Tab-separated table of C-alpha atoms in Angstrom:
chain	number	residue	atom	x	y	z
Y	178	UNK	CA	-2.025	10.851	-0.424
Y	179	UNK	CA	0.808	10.480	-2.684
Y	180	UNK	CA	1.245	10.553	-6.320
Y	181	UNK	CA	3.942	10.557	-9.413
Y	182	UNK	CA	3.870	12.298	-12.661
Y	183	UNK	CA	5.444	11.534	-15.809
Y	184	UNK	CA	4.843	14.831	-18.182
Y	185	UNK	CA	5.781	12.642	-21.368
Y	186	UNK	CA	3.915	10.454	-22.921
Y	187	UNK	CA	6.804	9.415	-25.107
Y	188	UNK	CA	10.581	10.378	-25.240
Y	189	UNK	CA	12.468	9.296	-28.416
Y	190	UNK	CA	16.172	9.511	-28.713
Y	191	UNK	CA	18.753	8.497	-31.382
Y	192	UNK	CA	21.071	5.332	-30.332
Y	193	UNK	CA	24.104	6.794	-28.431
Y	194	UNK	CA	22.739	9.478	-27.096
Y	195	UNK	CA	21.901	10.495	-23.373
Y	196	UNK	CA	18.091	9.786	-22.678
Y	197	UNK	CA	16.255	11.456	-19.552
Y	198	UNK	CA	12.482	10.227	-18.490
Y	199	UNK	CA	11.095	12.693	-16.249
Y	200	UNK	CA	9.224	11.752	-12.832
Y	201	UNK	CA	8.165	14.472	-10.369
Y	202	UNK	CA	6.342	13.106	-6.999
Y	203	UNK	CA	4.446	13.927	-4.550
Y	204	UNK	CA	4.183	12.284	-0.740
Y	205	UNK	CA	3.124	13.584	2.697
Y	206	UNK	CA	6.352	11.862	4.594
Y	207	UNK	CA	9.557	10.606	3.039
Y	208	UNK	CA	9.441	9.259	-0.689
Y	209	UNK	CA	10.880	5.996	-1.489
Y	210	UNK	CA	11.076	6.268	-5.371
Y	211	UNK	CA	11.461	3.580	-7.983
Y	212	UNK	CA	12.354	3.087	-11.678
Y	213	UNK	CA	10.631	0.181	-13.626
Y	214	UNK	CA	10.456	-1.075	-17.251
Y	215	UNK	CA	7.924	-2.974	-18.918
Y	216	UNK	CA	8.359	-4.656	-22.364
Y	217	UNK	CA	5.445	-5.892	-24.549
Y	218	UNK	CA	2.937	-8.149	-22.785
Y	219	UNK	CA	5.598	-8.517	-19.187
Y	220	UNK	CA	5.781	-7.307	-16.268
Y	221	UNK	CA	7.584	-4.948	-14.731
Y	222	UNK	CA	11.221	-4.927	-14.128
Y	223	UNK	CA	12.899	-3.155	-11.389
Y	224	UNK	CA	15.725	-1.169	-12.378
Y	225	UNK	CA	16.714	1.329	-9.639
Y	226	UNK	CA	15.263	2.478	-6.250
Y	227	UNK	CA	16.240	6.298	-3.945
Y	228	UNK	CA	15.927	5.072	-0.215
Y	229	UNK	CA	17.820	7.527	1.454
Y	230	UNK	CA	21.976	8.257	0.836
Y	231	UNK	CA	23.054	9.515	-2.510
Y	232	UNK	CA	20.860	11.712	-4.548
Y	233	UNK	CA	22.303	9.562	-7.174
Y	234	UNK	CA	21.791	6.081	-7.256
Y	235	UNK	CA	22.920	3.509	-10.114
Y	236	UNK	CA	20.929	0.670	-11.137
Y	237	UNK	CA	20.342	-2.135	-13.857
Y	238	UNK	CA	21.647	-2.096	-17.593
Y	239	UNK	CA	23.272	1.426	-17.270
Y	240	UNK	CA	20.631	3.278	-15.966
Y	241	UNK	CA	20.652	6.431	-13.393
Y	242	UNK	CA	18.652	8.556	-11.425
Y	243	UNK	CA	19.238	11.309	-9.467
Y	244	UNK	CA	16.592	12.231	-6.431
Y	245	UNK	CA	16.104	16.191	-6.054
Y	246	UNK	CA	13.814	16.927	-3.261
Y	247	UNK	CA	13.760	20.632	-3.568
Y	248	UNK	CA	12.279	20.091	-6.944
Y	249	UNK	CA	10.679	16.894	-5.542
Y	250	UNK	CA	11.966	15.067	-8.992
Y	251	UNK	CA	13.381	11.759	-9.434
Y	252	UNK	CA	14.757	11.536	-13.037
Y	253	UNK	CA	16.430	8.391	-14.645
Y	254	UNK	CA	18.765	8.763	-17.126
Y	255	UNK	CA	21.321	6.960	-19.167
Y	256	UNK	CA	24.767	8.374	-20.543
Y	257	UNK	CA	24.443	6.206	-24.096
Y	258	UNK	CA	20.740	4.706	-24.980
Y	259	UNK	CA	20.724	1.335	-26.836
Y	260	UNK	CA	17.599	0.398	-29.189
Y	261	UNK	CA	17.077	-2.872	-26.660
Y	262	UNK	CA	16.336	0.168	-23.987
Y	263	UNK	CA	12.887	0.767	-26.625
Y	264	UNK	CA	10.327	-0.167	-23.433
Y	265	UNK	CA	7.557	1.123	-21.254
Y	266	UNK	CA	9.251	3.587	-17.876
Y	267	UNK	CA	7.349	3.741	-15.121
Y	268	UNK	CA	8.694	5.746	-11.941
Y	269	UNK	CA	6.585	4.719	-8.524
Y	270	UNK	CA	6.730	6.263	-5.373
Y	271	UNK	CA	6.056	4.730	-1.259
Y	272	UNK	CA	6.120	7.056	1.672
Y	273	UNK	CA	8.421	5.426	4.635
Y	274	UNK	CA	5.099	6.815	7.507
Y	275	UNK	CA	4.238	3.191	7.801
Y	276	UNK	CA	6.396	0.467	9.067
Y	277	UNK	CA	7.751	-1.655	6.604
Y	278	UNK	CA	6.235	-4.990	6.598
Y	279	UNK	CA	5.745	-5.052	2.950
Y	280	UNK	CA	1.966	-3.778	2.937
Y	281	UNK	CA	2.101	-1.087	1.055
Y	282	UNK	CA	1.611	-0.775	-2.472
Y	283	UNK	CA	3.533	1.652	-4.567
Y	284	UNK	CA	2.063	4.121	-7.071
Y	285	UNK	CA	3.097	4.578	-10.173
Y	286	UNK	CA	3.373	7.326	-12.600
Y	287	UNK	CA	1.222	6.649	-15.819
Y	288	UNK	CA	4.226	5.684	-17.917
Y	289	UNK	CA	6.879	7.111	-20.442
Y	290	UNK	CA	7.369	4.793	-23.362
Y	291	UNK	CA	10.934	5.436	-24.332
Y	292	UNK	CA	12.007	4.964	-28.606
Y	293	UNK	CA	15.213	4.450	-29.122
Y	294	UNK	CA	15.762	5.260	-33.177
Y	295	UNK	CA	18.911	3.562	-34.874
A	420	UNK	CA	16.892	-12.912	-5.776
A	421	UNK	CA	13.110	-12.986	-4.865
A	422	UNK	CA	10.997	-14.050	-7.958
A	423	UNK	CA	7.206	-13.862	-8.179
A	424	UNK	CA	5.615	-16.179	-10.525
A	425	UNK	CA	2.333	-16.140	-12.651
A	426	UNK	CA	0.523	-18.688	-14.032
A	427	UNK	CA	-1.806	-18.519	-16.600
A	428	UNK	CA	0.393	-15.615	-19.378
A	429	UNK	CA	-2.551	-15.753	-21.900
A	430	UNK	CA	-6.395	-16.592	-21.405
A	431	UNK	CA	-8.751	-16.105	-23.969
A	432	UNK	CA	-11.810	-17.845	-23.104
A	433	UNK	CA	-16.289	-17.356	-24.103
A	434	UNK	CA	-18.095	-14.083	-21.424
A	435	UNK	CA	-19.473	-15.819	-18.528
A	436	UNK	CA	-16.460	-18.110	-17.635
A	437	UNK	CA	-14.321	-17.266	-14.474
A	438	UNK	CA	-11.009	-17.250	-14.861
A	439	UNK	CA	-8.786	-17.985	-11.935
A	440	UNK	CA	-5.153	-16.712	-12.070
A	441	UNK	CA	-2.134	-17.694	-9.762
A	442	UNK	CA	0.433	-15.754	-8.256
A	443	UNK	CA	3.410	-17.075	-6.136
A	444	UNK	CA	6.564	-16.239	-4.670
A	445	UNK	CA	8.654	-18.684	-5.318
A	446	UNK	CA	11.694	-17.913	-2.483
A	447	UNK	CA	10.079	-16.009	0.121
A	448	UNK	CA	6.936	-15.838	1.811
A	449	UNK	CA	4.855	-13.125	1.056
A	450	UNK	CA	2.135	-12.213	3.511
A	451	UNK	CA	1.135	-9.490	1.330
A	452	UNK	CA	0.788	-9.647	-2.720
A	453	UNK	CA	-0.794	-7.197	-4.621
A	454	UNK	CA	-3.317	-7.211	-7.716
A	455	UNK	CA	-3.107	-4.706	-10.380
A	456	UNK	CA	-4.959	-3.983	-13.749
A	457	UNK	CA	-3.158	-2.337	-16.922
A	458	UNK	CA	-5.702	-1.276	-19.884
A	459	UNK	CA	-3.687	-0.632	-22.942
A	460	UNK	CA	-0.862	2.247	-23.206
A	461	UNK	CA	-2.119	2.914	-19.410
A	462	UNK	CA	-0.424	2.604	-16.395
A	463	UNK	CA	-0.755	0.216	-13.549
A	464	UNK	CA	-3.945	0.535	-11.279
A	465	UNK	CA	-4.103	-0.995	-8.116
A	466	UNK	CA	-7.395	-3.442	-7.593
A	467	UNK	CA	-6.362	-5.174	-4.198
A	468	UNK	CA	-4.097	-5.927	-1.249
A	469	UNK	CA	-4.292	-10.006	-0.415
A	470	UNK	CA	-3.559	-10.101	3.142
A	471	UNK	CA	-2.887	-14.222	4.228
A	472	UNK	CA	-5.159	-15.321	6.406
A	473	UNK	CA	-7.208	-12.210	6.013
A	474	UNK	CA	-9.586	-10.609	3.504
A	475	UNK	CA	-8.278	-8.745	0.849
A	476	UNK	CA	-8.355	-4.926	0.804
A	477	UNK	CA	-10.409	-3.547	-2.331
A	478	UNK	CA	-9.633	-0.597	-3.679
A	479	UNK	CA	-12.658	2.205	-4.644
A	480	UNK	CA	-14.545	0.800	-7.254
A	481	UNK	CA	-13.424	-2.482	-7.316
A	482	UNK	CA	-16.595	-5.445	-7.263
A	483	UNK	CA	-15.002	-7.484	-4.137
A	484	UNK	CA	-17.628	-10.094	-5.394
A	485	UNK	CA	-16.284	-9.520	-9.586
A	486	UNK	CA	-12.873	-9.902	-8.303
A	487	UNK	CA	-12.348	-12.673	-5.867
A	488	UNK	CA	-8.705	-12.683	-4.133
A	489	UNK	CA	-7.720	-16.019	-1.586
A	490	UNK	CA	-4.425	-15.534	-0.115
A	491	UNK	CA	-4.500	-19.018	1.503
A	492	UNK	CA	-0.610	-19.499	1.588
A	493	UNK	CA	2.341	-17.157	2.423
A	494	UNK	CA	3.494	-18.288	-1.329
A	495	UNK	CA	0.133	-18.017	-3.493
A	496	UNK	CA	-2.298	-15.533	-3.922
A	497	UNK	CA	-5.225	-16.117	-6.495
A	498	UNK	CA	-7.192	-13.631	-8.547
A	499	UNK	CA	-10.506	-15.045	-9.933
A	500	UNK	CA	-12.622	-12.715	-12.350
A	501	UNK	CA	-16.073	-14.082	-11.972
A	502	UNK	CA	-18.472	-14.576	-14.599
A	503	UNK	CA	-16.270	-12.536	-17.348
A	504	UNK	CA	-17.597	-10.251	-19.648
A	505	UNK	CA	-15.799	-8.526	-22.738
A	506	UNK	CA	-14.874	-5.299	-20.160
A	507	UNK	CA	-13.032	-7.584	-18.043
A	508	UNK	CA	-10.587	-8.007	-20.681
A	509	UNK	CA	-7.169	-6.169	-19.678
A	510	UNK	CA	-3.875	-7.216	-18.536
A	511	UNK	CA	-3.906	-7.975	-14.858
A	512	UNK	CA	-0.220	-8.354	-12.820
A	513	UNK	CA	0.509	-9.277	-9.120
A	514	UNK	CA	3.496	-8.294	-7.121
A	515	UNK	CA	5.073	-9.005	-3.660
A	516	UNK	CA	7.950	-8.135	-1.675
A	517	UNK	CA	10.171	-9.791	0.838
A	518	UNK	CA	9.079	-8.426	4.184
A	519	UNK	CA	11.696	-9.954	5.670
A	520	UNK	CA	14.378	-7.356	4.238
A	521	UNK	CA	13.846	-3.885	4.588
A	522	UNK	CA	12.808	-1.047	2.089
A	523	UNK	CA	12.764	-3.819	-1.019
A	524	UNK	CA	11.353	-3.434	-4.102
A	525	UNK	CA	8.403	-5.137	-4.987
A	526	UNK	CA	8.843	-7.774	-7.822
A	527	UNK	CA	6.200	-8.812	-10.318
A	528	UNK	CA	4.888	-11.560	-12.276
A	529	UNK	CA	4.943	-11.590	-15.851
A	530	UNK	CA	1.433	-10.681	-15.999
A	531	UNK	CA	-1.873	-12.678	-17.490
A	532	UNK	CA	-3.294	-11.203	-20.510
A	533	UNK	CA	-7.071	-11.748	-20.339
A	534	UNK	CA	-9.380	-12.096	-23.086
A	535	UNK	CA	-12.824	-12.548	-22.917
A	536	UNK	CA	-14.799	-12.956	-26.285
């Protein structure tokens, strides 16, 4: 079985400062890991996906995460957060046992909703 | 890039009604889609994998017969809720992905927002 936890409910961060949403996972083979956002009453937007390579991968509008598999953790982050980054996170996770023909779902994490103050 | 499309955004309609929504991939074909369900501040639960050409896969606790999923094309997949009541109200999204490129996300719709009265 796998699974992904996100410990905060909400993270809220003044404009211009670094933001980090947490995500820890959990999968019996290798994870494939994934950073969505959702903004009020859409769906979800991929922003950044860990395959394999660098522990740190770079994705949409600025965003960052960096995969740690000793502490099984898949953080995203952002040096400088923007008000427009106010959205719903959610960080999703595949294991690579089956082939990939496209048939698996992910599973998501139940969601950090991210304030960005002014 | 690949863009999956969702047809109706808002349905507000009396309990007892079934509601059918659409979902499509609009440059790829998608032999697998997938149905979620989002209640308010939650996160996304799966309800189904629509296999074309197949029956769907239900997830526990999902009413196959509440919840009717056709995959009849490698581009649409359709989610009808039948005979709504006020429970079935919740914000329901479908997603795909390319199977014809490897380890790609999966892209959603913009979701339907259902709302039974």
């Amino acid at each position: 079985a796998q699974s992904v936890a996100q410990p905060e409910d909400q993270v809220n961060v003044a404009e211009g400062n670094p933001l980090t949403v947490k995500c820890t996972y959990s999968v019996s083979g290798n994870p494939y890991l994934f950073w969505y956002v959702q903004y009020p009453n859409r769906g979800l937007q991929f922003l950044l996906k860990y395959i394999t390579g660098d522990n740190l991968v770079k994705g949409s509008y600025g965003f960052e995460a960096e995969f740690n598999k000793s502490q099984t953790s898949f953080h995203l982050k952002k040096p400088s957060a923007l008000v427009s980054d106010s959205a719903l996170y959610f960080c999703a996770v595949r294991d690579d046992r089956t082939p990939d023909t496209g048939r698996r779902a992910l599973t998501f994490g139940s969601g950090t909703r991210l304030q960005v103050q002014p | 890039g690949a863009v999956v499309s969702q047809h109706p955004s808002w349905v507000i309609c009396k309990s007892g009604t079934s509601v059918k929504i659409e979902c499509r991939s609009l440059d790829f074909q998608a032999t697998t889609m997938f149905w979620y369900r989002q209640f308010p501040k939650q996160s996304l639960m799966l309800m189904a994998t629509s296999n074309e050409g197949s029956k769907a896969t239900y997830e526990q606790g999902v009413e196959k017969d509440k919840f009717l999923i056709n995959h009849a094309s490698l581009t649409l997949s359709t989610l009808t809720v039948t005979s709504a009541h006020p429970e079935d109200s919740s914000f329901y999204i479908c997603s795909a992905r390319d199977p014809g490129l490897s380890n790609q996300p999966q892209h959603f719709g913009d979701g339907t927002r259902l709302s039974i009265l």
